Coordinates of C-alpha atoms in Angstrom, one line a residue:
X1418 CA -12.0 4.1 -12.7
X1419 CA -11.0 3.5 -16.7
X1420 CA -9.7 7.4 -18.2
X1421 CA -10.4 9.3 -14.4
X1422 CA -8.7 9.7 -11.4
X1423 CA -10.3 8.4 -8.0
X1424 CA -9.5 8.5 -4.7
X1425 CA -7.9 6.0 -2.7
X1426 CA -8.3 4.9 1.2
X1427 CA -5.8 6.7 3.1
X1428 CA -4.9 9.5 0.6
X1429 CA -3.3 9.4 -3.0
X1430 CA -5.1 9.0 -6.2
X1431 CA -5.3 5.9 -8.4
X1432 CA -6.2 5.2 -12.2
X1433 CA -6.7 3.0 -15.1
X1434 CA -4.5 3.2 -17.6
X1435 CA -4.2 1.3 -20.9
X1436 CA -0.8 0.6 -22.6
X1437 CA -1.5 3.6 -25.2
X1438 CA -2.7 6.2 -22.7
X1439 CA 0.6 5.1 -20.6
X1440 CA 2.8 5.5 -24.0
X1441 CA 0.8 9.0 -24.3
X1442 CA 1.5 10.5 -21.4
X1443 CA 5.3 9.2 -21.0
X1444 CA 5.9 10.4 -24.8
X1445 CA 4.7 14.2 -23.8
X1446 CA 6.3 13.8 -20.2
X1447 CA 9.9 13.7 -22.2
X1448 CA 8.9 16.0 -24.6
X1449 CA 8.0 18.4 -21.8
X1450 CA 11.5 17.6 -20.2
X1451 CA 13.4 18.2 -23.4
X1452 CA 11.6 21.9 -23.7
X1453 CA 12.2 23.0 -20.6
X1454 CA 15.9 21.7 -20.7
X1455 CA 18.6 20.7 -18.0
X1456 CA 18.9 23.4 -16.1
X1457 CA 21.8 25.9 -15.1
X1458 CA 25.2 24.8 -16.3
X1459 CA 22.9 21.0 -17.4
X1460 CA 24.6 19.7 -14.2
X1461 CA 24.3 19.8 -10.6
X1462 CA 26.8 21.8 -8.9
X1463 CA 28.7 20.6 -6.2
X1464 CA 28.3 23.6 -4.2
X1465 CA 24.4 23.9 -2.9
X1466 CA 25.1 27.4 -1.8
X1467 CA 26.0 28.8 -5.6
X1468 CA 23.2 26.7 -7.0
X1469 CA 20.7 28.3 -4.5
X1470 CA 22.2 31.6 -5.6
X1471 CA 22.7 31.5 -8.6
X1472 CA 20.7 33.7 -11.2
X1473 CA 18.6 32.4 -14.1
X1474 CA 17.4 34.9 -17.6
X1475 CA 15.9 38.0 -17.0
X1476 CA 14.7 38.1 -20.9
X1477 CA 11.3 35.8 -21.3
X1478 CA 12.1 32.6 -23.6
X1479 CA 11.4 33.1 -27.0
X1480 CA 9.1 29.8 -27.6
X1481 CA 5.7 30.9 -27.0
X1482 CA 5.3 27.2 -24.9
X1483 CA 8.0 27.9 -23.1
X1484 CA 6.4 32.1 -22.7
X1485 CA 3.3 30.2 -21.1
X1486 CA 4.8 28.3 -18.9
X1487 CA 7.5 30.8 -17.4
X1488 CA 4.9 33.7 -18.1
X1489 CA 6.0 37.6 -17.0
X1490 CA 5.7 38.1 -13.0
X1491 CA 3.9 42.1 -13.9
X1492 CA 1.9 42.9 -16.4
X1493 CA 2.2 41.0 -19.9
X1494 CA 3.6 42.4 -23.0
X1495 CA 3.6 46.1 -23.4
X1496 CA 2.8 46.3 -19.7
X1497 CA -0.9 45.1 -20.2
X1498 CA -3.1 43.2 -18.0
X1499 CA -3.8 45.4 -15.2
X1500 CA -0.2 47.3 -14.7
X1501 CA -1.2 51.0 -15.0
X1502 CA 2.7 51.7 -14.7
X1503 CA 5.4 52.5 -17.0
X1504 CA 5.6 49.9 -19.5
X1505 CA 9.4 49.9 -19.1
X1506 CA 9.9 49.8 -15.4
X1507 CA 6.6 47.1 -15.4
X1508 CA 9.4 45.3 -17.9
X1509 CA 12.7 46.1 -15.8
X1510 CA 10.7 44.6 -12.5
X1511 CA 9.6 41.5 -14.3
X1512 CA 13.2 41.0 -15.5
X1513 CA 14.6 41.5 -12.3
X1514 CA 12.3 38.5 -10.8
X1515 CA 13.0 36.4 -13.8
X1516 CA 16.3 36.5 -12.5
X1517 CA 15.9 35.1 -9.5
X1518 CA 13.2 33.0 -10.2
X1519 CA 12.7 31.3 -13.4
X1520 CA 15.8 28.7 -12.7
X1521 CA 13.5 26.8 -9.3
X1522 CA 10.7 27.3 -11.5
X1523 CA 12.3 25.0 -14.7
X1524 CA 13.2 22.6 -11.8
X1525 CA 9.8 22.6 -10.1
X1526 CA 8.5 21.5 -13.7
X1527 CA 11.4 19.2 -14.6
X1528 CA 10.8 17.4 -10.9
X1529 CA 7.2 16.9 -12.0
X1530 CA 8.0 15.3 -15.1
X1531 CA 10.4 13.3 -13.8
X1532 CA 7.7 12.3 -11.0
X1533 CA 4.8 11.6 -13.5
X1534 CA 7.9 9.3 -16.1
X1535 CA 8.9 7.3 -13.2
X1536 CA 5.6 6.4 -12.0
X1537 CA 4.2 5.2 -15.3
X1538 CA 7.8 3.1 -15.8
X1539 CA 7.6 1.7 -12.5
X1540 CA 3.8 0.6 -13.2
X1541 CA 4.3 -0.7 -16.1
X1542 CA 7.6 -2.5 -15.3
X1543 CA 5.4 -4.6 -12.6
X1544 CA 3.2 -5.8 -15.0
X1545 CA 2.3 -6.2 -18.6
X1546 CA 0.4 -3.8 -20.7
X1547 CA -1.9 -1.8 -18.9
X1548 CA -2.2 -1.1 -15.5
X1549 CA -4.0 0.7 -12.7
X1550 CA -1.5 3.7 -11.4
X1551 CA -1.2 4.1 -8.0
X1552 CA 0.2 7.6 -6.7
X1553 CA 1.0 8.7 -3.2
X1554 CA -0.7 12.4 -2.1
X1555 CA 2.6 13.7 -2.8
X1556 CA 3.1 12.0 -6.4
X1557 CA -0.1 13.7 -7.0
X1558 CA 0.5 16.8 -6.7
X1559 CA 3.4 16.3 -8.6
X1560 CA 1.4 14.4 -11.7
X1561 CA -1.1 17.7 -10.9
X1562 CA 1.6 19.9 -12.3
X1563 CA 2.6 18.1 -14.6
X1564 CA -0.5 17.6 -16.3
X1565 CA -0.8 21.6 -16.4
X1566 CA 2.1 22.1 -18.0
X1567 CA 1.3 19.6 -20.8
X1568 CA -2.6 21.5 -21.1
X1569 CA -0.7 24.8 -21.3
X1570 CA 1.5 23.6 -23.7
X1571 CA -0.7 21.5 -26.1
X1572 CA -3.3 24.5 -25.5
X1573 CA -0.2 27.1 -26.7
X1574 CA 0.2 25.2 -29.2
X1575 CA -3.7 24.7 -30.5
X1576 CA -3.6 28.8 -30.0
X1577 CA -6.4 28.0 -27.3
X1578 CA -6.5 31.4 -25.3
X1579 CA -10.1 31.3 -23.9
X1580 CA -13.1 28.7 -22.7
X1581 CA -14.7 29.6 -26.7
X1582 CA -11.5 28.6 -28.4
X1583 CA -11.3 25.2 -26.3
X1584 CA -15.6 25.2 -26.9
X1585 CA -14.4 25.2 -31.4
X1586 CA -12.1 22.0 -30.5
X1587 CA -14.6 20.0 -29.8
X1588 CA -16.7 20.4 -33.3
X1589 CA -13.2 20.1 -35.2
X1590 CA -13.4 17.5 -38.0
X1591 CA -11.8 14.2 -37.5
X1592 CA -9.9 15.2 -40.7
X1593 CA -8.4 18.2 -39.5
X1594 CA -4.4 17.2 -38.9
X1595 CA -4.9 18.9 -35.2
X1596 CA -7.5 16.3 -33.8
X1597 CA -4.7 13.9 -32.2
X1598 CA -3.5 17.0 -30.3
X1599 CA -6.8 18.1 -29.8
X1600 CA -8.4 15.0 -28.5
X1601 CA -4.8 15.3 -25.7
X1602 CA -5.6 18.4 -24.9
X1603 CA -9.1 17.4 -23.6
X1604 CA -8.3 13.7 -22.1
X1605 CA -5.6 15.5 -20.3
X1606 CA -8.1 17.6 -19.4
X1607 CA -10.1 15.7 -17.7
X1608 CA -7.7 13.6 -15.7
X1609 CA -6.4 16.7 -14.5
X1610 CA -10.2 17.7 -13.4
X1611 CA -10.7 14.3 -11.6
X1612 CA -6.9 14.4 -10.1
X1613 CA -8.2 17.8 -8.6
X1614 CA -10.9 15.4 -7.3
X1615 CA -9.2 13.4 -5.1
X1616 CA -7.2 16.1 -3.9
X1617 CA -10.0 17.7 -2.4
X1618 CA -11.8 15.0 -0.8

């Protein structure tokens, strides 16, 4: 079980975790929470019918993380990636479903990361340093997202946009400054791959 997701009787996933890999993930979990921000207003409201209504950006964040995560609905920049349409009504549409879509979408993620911080505290606050994580089917998918985000943002940030860019990370020199984000990128990796695992079976 030590670095990989299996399955457990019943449903849910479980792993090994040392105190490091727990810091690890916690550490990028908050830093994935602080990117993607509060939310409208950074409050609740107390009316659930405004919050369900109400409208989020129609512009694309400027961060490229934050581009990646909350990507264009049609097209990509300039109208590429298959939209044979006008470039500025392929722009208008994505705007408009910005709009109404990007605010339950920064929630989705913040829920995840919320999830995948309050597992690893309650694990570790029932014994001392490291521990064997136990999540529910529905934690997992929530730990599933959440590891995706992190990929897609370390990977934004390691300018990883296909399989031979992540193929050069792995010949990298241990004194190249980006091997610690690197070597994230790929563990993450693979407990997202086994997570996916136990998902399936």
């Amino acid at each position: 079980m030590p670095g990989q997701f299996e399955p457990m009787p019943g449903g849910g996933a479980a792993v090994a975790l040392d105190e490091v890999e727990i810091s690890i993930i916690r550490s990028l979990a908050v830093q994935l929470l602080e990117l993607i921000g509060p939310g409208p207003g950074g409050e609740v409201s107390d009316d659930p019918l405004a919050e369900l209504f109400a409208e989020g950006p129609s512009e694309p964040p400027a961060d490229p993380v934050m581009k990646r995560l909350l990507p264009d609905a049609y097209g990509g920049p300039g109208g590429e990636n298959g939209s044979a349409g006008d470039p500025d009504e392929t722009r208008a549409y994505s705007a408009e479903f910005r709009r109404f879509t990007e605010n339950d979408l920064r929630a989705k993620k913040r829920d995840d990361a919320l999830v995948v911080i309050r597992c690893l505290d309650a694990t570790t606050a029932a014994g001392d340093g490291g521990a064997v994580l136990k999540l529910s089917v529905e934690e997992s998918r929530h730990w599933l997202g959440a590891l995706n985000d992190l990929r897609l943002a370390i990977g934004t940030r390691l300018e990883v946009t296909d399989e031979e860019d992540a193929d050069l990370l792995y010949r990298l020199p241990d004194t190249d400054p980006r091997k610690p984000m690197v070597m994230a990128y790929l563990w993450l990796g693979g407990l997202q791959e086994t997570l996916v695992g136990t998902l399936l079976d």
